[in-house]
């Protein structure tokens, strides 16, 4: 499956609506370093709750405060495309492991979303009803990738990693990493799910397949995954708790909240 592109260059959310079909997944990417206009940033800040503003101020580095603001602006403006709720009016609850969801009662639409942020990139994934997880990572980050894999990945994944030429191991490491994160984020249980008790099986031009060892109760046929290259430096993965027989359309946009959206042609592996 290849992504469709949504409309090009349109103002985001102010009286604009985007339709979210039952079998669609929308990915909205924002590049924080490209969003610097002080007036725009001030408008985003007006959307934040008191709690979010306090959280933003707790970051020591300006870069992290900026990324936090862009993340909040992205999720709030994105959700407002789908439902008649102003960006500043969204309220969120978190489960025991920290997964945010829309506060019940704000909209009748069963919108589910998940966020991920890393150096230089923020993504908000949206779907109706299904549990959803997204992860994006900055590829340059880990130097001792294979050592990390030995500690956290499953035995079949470590073995598959070692069988690759050294030059391919880093990319494959980040594919596993983002897929594992996307899965545990879709489950909403964070690192309470043991990362070595499930495995991904990857082949070119085929969707990733998951398997579970006997200690974990779950079913491969209940999950769909995608691995994506949003930029040269970034690796991303999406997980949806839906039968493998179900066909999803994925639409991807790059967005500057309140300014516009552009087609974003990500590479799918
Ligand atoms: C918190 C966790 C869910 C994701 O952390 P992360 O990958 O560092 O961060 P991401 O940017 O991808 O995701 C963070 C966002 O996910 C959401 N989130 C938080 N807890 C979540 C949970 N339990 N389930 C799903 N989403 C969650 C939040 O929106 C959060 O952003 P916010 O706090 O700004 O709202 C968790 O998996 C974690 O702590 N991971 C540590 C990284 C690690 O060791 N990975 C090993 C991979 S092999």
mmCIF file of N, CA, C and O and ligand atoms in Angstrom, residues 52 55 59 67-68 71-72 75 94-101 113-118 121-123 132-137 141 148-149 151-153 157 173 176-192 195-196 198, ligand 1:
data_model
loop_
_atom_site.group_PDB
_atom_site.id
_atom_site.type_symbol
_atom_site.label_atom_id
_atom_site.label_comp_id
_atom_site.label_asym_id
_atom_site.label_seq_id
_atom_site.Cartn_x
_atom_site.Cartn_y
_atom_site.Cartn_z
ATOM 1 N N UNK A 52 0.099 22.410 30.558
ATOM 2 C CA UNK A 52 1.061 22.284 29.458
ATOM 3 C C UNK A 52 2.065 23.438 29.476
ATOM 4 O O UNK A 52 3.264 23.231 29.233
ATOM 5 N N UNK A 55 4.511 22.639 32.099
ATOM 6 C CA UNK A 55 5.403 21.563 31.635
ATOM 7 C C UNK A 55 6.443 22.110 30.664
ATOM 8 O O UNK A 55 7.627 21.777 30.733
ATOM 9 N N UNK A 59 11.308 22.428 30.825
ATOM 10 C CA UNK A 59 12.442 21.993 29.993
ATOM 11 C C UNK A 59 13.580 22.994 30.129
ATOM 12 O O UNK A 59 13.383 24.206 30.042
ATOM 13 N N UNK A 67 10.245 22.387 20.885
ATOM 14 C CA UNK A 67 9.678 21.129 20.363
ATOM 15 C C UNK A 67 8.382 20.773 21.085
ATOM 16 O O UNK A 67 7.425 20.289 20.473
ATOM 17 N N UNK A 68 8.354 21.019 22.389
ATOM 18 C CA UNK A 68 7.147 20.734 23.164
ATOM 19 C C UNK A 68 5.976 21.590 22.642
ATOM 20 O O UNK A 68 4.851 21.101 22.462
ATOM 21 N N UNK A 71 4.775 20.342 19.306
ATOM 22 C CA UNK A 71 4.025 19.091 19.475
ATOM 23 C C UNK A 71 2.594 19.383 19.910
ATOM 24 O O UNK A 71 1.628 18.823 19.377
ATOM 25 N N UNK A 72 2.466 20.262 20.903
ATOM 26 C CA UNK A 72 1.108 20.608 21.384
ATOM 27 C C UNK A 72 0.307 21.276 20.274
ATOM 28 O O UNK A 72 -0.877 21.013 20.078
ATOM 29 N N UNK A 75 -0.786 18.552 17.662
ATOM 30 C CA UNK A 75 -1.885 17.657 18.028
ATOM 31 C C UNK A 75 -3.196 18.427 18.144
ATOM 32 O O UNK A 75 -4.248 17.969 17.667
ATOM 33 N N UNK A 94 -4.766 10.640 30.520
ATOM 34 C CA UNK A 94 -3.676 9.682 30.279
ATOM 35 C C UNK A 94 -3.980 8.398 31.037
ATOM 36 O O UNK A 94 -4.493 8.454 32.161
ATOM 37 N N UNK A 95 -3.640 7.259 30.438
ATOM 38 C CA UNK A 95 -3.837 6.000 31.161
ATOM 39 C C UNK A 95 -2.702 5.818 32.186
ATOM 40 O O UNK A 95 -1.825 6.670 32.325
ATOM 41 N N UNK A 96 -2.715 4.682 32.860
ATOM 42 C CA UNK A 96 -1.757 4.467 33.949
ATOM 43 C C UNK A 96 -0.309 4.481 33.452
ATOM 44 O O UNK A 96 0.616 4.688 34.232
ATOM 45 N N UNK A 97 -0.121 4.276 32.139
ATOM 46 C CA UNK A 97 1.232 4.247 31.578
ATOM 47 C C UNK A 97 1.556 5.527 30.816
ATOM 48 O O UNK A 97 2.569 5.597 30.129
ATOM 49 N N UNK A 98 0.648 6.501 30.888
ATOM 50 C CA UNK A 98 0.940 7.808 30.297
ATOM 51 C C UNK A 98 0.402 8.027 28.903
ATOM 52 O O UNK A 98 0.612 9.095 28.326
ATOM 53 N N UNK A 99 -0.310 7.045 28.339
ATOM 54 C CA UNK A 99 -0.813 7.244 26.966
ATOM 55 C C UNK A 99 -1.951 8.255 26.945
ATOM 56 O O UNK A 99 -2.962 8.073 27.631
ATOM 57 N N UNK A 100 -1.805 9.320 26.156
ATOM 58 C CA UNK A 100 -2.882 10.316 26.125
ATOM 59 C C UNK A 100 -4.005 9.916 25.178
ATOM 60 O O UNK A 100 -3.779 9.313 24.138
ATOM 61 N N UNK A 101 -5.215 10.255 25.568
ATOM 62 C CA UNK A 101 -6.413 10.088 24.729
ATOM 63 C C UNK A 101 -7.249 11.357 24.889
ATOM 64 O O UNK A 101 -7.080 12.099 25.863
ATOM 65 N N UNK A 113 -5.438 8.914 18.572
ATOM 66 C CA UNK A 113 -4.215 9.513 18.046
ATOM 67 C C UNK A 113 -3.022 9.020 18.855
ATOM 68 O O UNK A 113 -3.172 8.480 19.958
ATOM 69 N N UNK A 114 -1.854 9.214 18.299
ATOM 70 C CA UNK A 114 -0.630 8.978 19.055
ATOM 71 C C UNK A 114 0.438 9.923 18.524
ATOM 72 O O UNK A 114 0.418 10.314 17.360
ATOM 73 N N UNK A 115 1.354 10.290 19.418
ATOM 74 C CA UNK A 115 2.393 11.268 19.105
ATOM 75 C C UNK A 115 3.771 10.672 19.256
ATOM 76 O O UNK A 115 3.976 9.798 20.102
ATOM 77 N N UNK A 116 4.704 11.188 18.488
ATOM 78 C CA UNK A 116 6.105 10.851 18.733
ATOM 79 C C UNK A 116 6.956 12.054 18.347
ATOM 80 O O UNK A 116 6.636 12.767 17.391
ATOM 81 N N UNK A 117 8.015 12.288 19.132
ATOM 82 C CA UNK A 117 8.931 13.392 18.788
ATOM 83 C C UNK A 117 10.365 12.964 19.002
ATOM 84 O O UNK A 117 10.685 12.194 19.902
ATOM 85 N N UNK A 118 11.204 13.456 18.118
ATOM 86 C CA UNK A 118 12.629 13.186 18.223
ATOM 87 C C UNK A 118 13.356 14.399 17.671
ATOM 88 O O UNK A 118 12.703 15.362 17.247
ATOM 89 N N UNK A 121 11.938 16.365 14.410
ATOM 90 C CA UNK A 121 10.684 15.898 13.799
ATOM 91 C C UNK A 121 9.648 15.507 14.850
ATOM 92 O O UNK A 121 9.982 14.889 15.865
ATOM 93 N N UNK A 122 8.410 15.896 14.563
ATOM 94 C CA UNK A 122 7.273 15.529 15.416
ATOM 95 C C UNK A 122 6.221 14.912 14.507
ATOM 96 O O UNK A 122 6.018 15.379 13.382
ATOM 97 N N UNK A 123 5.547 13.865 14.991
ATOM 98 C CA UNK A 123 4.485 13.277 14.175
ATOM 99 C C UNK A 123 3.260 12.998 15.039
ATOM 100 O O UNK A 123 3.378 12.609 16.205
ATOM 101 N N UNK A 132 -3.665 2.670 18.291
ATOM 102 C CA UNK A 132 -2.683 3.136 17.304
ATOM 103 C C UNK A 132 -1.411 3.575 18.018
ATOM 104 O O UNK A 132 -1.475 4.184 19.091
ATOM 105 N N UNK A 133 -0.270 3.253 17.432
ATOM 106 C CA UNK A 133 0.999 3.723 17.985
ATOM 107 C C UNK A 133 1.900 4.202 16.871
ATOM 108 O O UNK A 133 1.893 3.636 15.770
ATOM 109 N N UNK A 134 2.655 5.250 17.139
ATOM 110 C CA UNK A 134 3.615 5.744 16.153
ATOM 111 C C UNK A 134 4.924 6.043 16.864
ATOM 112 O O UNK A 134 4.933 6.428 18.032
ATOM 113 N N UNK A 135 6.019 5.815 16.165
ATOM 114 C CA UNK A 135 7.318 6.172 16.741
ATOM 115 C C UNK A 135 8.206 6.737 15.645
ATOM 116 O O UNK A 135 8.213 6.230 14.520
ATOM 117 N N UNK A 136 8.915 7.792 15.972
ATOM 118 C CA UNK A 136 9.913 8.335 15.053
ATOM 119 C C UNK A 136 11.219 8.493 15.810
ATOM 120 O O UNK A 136 11.222 8.858 16.994
ATOM 121 N N UNK A 137 12.303 8.161 15.143
ATOM 122 C CA UNK A 137 13.622 8.261 15.778
ATOM 123 C C UNK A 137 14.582 8.961 14.829
ATOM 124 O O UNK A 137 14.479 8.839 13.604
ATOM 125 N N UNK A 141 21.343 8.963 16.210
ATOM 126 C CA UNK A 141 21.465 9.025 17.662
ATOM 127 C C UNK A 141 22.311 7.921 18.282
ATOM 128 O O UNK A 141 23.232 8.204 19.012
ATOM 129 N N UNK A 148 22.817 -2.258 22.001
ATOM 130 C CA UNK A 148 21.498 -1.978 22.583
ATOM 131 C C UNK A 148 20.539 -3.108 22.201
ATOM 132 O O UNK A 148 19.778 -3.609 23.028
ATOM 133 N N UNK A 149 20.618 -3.529 20.948
ATOM 134 C CA UNK A 149 19.739 -4.608 20.477
ATOM 135 C C UNK A 149 19.920 -5.856 21.326
ATOM 136 O O UNK A 149 18.940 -6.513 21.697
ATOM 137 N N UNK A 151 20.592 -6.151 24.306
ATOM 138 C CA UNK A 151 19.952 -6.020 25.618
ATOM 139 C C UNK A 151 18.435 -6.019 25.555
ATOM 140 O O UNK A 151 17.776 -6.473 26.470
ATOM 141 N N UNK A 152 17.874 -5.472 24.476
ATOM 142 C CA UNK A 152 16.434 -5.213 24.497
ATOM 143 C C UNK A 152 15.626 -6.008 23.467
ATOM 144 O O UNK A 152 14.425 -6.190 23.643
ATOM 145 N N UNK A 153 16.243 -6.417 22.370
ATOM 146 C CA UNK A 153 15.468 -7.064 21.317
ATOM 147 C C UNK A 153 15.312 -8.557 21.623
ATOM 148 O O UNK A 153 15.985 -9.116 22.498
ATOM 149 N N UNK A 157 15.447 -11.413 16.543
ATOM 150 C CA UNK A 157 15.790 -10.105 15.963
ATOM 151 C C UNK A 157 17.302 -9.867 16.010
ATOM 152 O O UNK A 157 17.896 -9.375 15.040
ATOM 153 N N UNK A 173 18.436 -1.846 12.707
ATOM 154 C CA UNK A 173 18.259 -1.626 14.139
ATOM 155 C C UNK A 173 17.130 -0.615 14.370
ATOM 156 O O UNK A 173 16.240 -0.834 15.199
ATOM 157 N N UNK A 176 13.644 -2.048 13.693
ATOM 158 C CA UNK A 176 13.155 -2.838 14.832
ATOM 159 C C UNK A 176 12.742 -1.925 15.987
ATOM 160 O O UNK A 176 11.689 -2.092 16.596
ATOM 161 N N UNK A 177 13.616 -0.998 16.278
ATOM 162 C CA UNK A 177 13.367 -0.102 17.422
ATOM 163 C C UNK A 177 12.025 0.624 17.269
ATOM 164 O O UNK A 177 11.189 0.622 18.180
ATOM 165 N N UNK A 178 11.824 1.260 16.098
ATOM 166 C CA UNK A 178 10.588 2.040 15.920
ATOM 167 C C UNK A 178 9.356 1.135 15.875
ATOM 168 O O UNK A 178 8.302 1.497 16.400
ATOM 169 N N UNK A 179 9.499 -0.041 15.274
ATOM 170 C CA UNK A 179 8.355 -0.968 15.243
ATOM 171 C C UNK A 179 8.003 -1.436 16.652
ATOM 172 O O UNK A 179 6.824 -1.510 17.030
ATOM 173 N N UNK A 180 9.030 -1.738 17.446
ATOM 174 C CA UNK A 180 8.765 -2.206 18.812
ATOM 175 C C UNK A 180 8.115 -1.091 19.630
ATOM 176 O O UNK A 180 7.162 -1.315 20.384
ATOM 177 N N UNK A 181 8.620 0.124 19.457
ATOM 178 C CA UNK A 181 8.024 1.268 20.160
ATOM 179 C C UNK A 181 6.580 1.494 19.693
ATOM 180 O O UNK A 181 5.700 1.760 20.507
ATOM 181 N N UNK A 182 6.353 1.426 18.366
ATOM 182 C CA UNK A 182 4.996 1.665 17.850
ATOM 183 C C UNK A 182 4.031 0.635 18.440
ATOM 184 O O UNK A 182 2.897 0.967 18.810
ATOM 185 N N UNK A 183 4.476 -0.608 18.535
ATOM 186 C CA UNK A 183 3.605 -1.658 19.095
ATOM 187 C C UNK A 183 3.289 -1.376 20.569
ATOM 188 O O UNK A 183 2.122 -1.395 20.980
ATOM 189 N N UNK A 184 4.336 -1.104 21.371
ATOM 190 C CA UNK A 184 4.042 -0.898 22.797
ATOM 191 C C UNK A 184 3.246 0.396 23.012
ATOM 192 O O UNK A 184 2.466 0.489 23.955
ATOM 193 N N UNK A 185 3.397 1.345 22.089
ATOM 194 C CA UNK A 185 2.604 2.570 22.209
ATOM 195 C C UNK A 185 1.147 2.316 21.806
ATOM 196 O O UNK A 185 0.232 2.873 22.394
ATOM 197 N N UNK A 186 0.934 1.492 20.810
ATOM 198 C CA UNK A 186 -0.447 1.138 20.452
ATOM 199 C C UNK A 186 -1.110 0.387 21.606
ATOM 200 O O UNK A 186 -2.271 0.626 21.931
ATOM 201 N N UNK A 187 -0.362 -0.494 22.243
ATOM 202 C CA UNK A 187 -0.901 -1.220 23.398
ATOM 203 C C UNK A 187 -1.112 -0.275 24.584
ATOM 204 O O UNK A 187 -1.876 -0.568 25.498
ATOM 205 N N UNK A 188 -0.370 0.826 24.592
ATOM 206 C CA UNK A 188 -0.523 1.835 25.645
ATOM 207 C C UNK A 188 0.110 1.436 26.957
ATOM 208 O O UNK A 188 -0.177 2.034 27.992
ATOM 209 N N UNK A 189 0.998 0.463 26.922
ATOM 210 C CA UNK A 189 1.534 -0.065 28.178
ATOM 211 C C UNK A 189 3.003 0.256 28.399
ATOM 212 O O UNK A 189 3.621 -0.242 29.353
ATOM 213 N N UNK A 190 3.584 1.059 27.518
ATOM 214 C CA UNK A 190 4.965 1.484 27.702
ATOM 215 C C UNK A 190 5.908 0.313 27.887
ATOM 216 O O UNK A 190 5.678 -0.789 27.382
ATOM 217 N N UNK A 191 6.956 0.546 28.628
ATOM 218 C CA UNK A 191 7.997 -0.475 28.782
ATOM 219 C C UNK A 191 7.616 -1.556 29.795
ATOM 220 O O UNK A 191 8.435 -2.425 30.098
ATOM 221 N N UNK A 192 6.356 -1.541 30.266
ATOM 222 C CA UNK A 192 5.923 -2.674 31.083
ATOM 223 C C UNK A 192 5.773 -3.914 30.189
ATOM 224 O O UNK A 192 5.680 -5.032 30.685
ATOM 225 N N UNK A 195 10.248 -6.115 25.871
ATOM 226 C CA UNK A 195 10.580 -5.936 24.450
ATOM 227 C C UNK A 195 11.148 -7.198 23.800
ATOM 228 O O UNK A 195 11.118 -7.337 22.583
ATOM 229 N N UNK A 196 11.667 -8.108 24.632
ATOM 230 C CA UNK A 196 12.273 -9.316 24.050
ATOM 231 C C UNK A 196 11.264 -10.457 23.884
ATOM 232 O O UNK A 196 11.626 -11.541 23.450
ATOM 233 N N UNK A 198 8.482 -10.270 21.984
ATOM 234 C CA UNK A 198 7.835 -10.241 20.660
ATOM 235 C C UNK A 198 8.892 -9.865 19.629
ATOM 236 O O UNK A 198 9.884 -9.203 19.947
HETATM 237 C C1 LIG B 1 6.992 6.706 26.806
HETATM 238 C C2 LIG B 1 7.113 5.695 25.713
HETATM 239 C C3 LIG B 1 5.720 5.202 25.415
HETATM 240 C C4 LIG B 1 7.654 6.334 24.419
HETATM 241 O O1 LIG B 1 8.762 7.042 24.667
HETATM 242 P P1 LIG B 1 9.719 7.642 23.544
HETATM 243 O O2 LIG B 1 9.880 6.709 22.398
HETATM 244 O O3 LIG B 1 10.928 8.059 24.257
HETATM 245 O O4 LIG B 1 8.989 8.958 23.057
HETATM 246 P P2 LIG B 1 8.035 9.310 21.827
HETATM 247 O O5 LIG B 1 8.372 10.688 21.444
HETATM 248 O O6 LIG B 1 8.015 8.293 20.748
HETATM 249 O O7 LIG B 1 6.583 9.272 22.489
HETATM 250 C C5 LIG B 1 6.231 10.132 23.498
HETATM 251 C C6 LIG B 1 4.762 10.429 23.376
HETATM 252 O O8 LIG B 1 4.019 9.210 23.383
HETATM 253 C C7 LIG B 1 2.820 9.409 24.117
HETATM 254 N N1 LIG B 1 2.840 8.428 25.204
HETATM 255 C C8 LIG B 1 3.277 8.556 26.475
HETATM 256 N N2 LIG B 1 3.088 7.391 27.139
HETATM 257 C C9 LIG B 1 2.546 6.534 26.265
HETATM 258 C C10 LIG B 1 2.124 5.184 26.362
HETATM 259 N N3 LIG B 1 2.182 4.478 27.485
HETATM 260 N N4 LIG B 1 1.602 4.604 25.256
HETATM 261 C C11 LIG B 1 1.495 5.281 24.109
HETATM 262 N N5 LIG B 1 1.867 6.578 23.953
HETATM 263 C C12 LIG B 1 2.399 7.186 25.024
HETATM 264 C C13 LIG B 1 2.804 10.838 24.605
HETATM 265 O O9 LIG B 1 2.030 11.610 23.711
HETATM 266 C C14 LIG B 1 4.262 11.228 24.537
HETATM 267 O O10 LIG B 1 4.487 12.571 24.214
HETATM 268 P P3 LIG B 1 4.044 13.759 25.192
HETATM 269 O O11 LIG B 1 4.422 13.353 26.560
HETATM 270 O O12 LIG B 1 4.794 14.938 24.663
HETATM 271 O O13 LIG B 1 2.558 13.875 25.017
HETATM 272 C C15 LIG B 1 7.903 4.469 26.167
HETATM 273 O O14 LIG B 1 7.811 3.494 25.180
HETATM 274 C C16 LIG B 1 9.325 4.668 26.574
HETATM 275 O O15 LIG B 1 9.618 5.129 27.660
HETATM 276 N N6 LIG B 1 10.268 4.328 25.772
HETATM 277 C C17 LIG B 1 11.704 4.473 26.085
HETATM 278 C C18 LIG B 1 12.565 4.270 24.908
HETATM 279 C C19 LIG B 1 13.164 2.872 24.847
HETATM 280 O O16 LIG B 1 13.888 2.424 25.711
HETATM 281 N N7 LIG B 1 12.885 2.160 23.760
HETATM 282 C C20 LIG B 1 13.378 0.853 23.522
HETATM 283 C C21 LIG B 1 13.045 0.480 22.093
HETATM 284 S S1 LIG B 1 13.641 -1.051 21.627
#
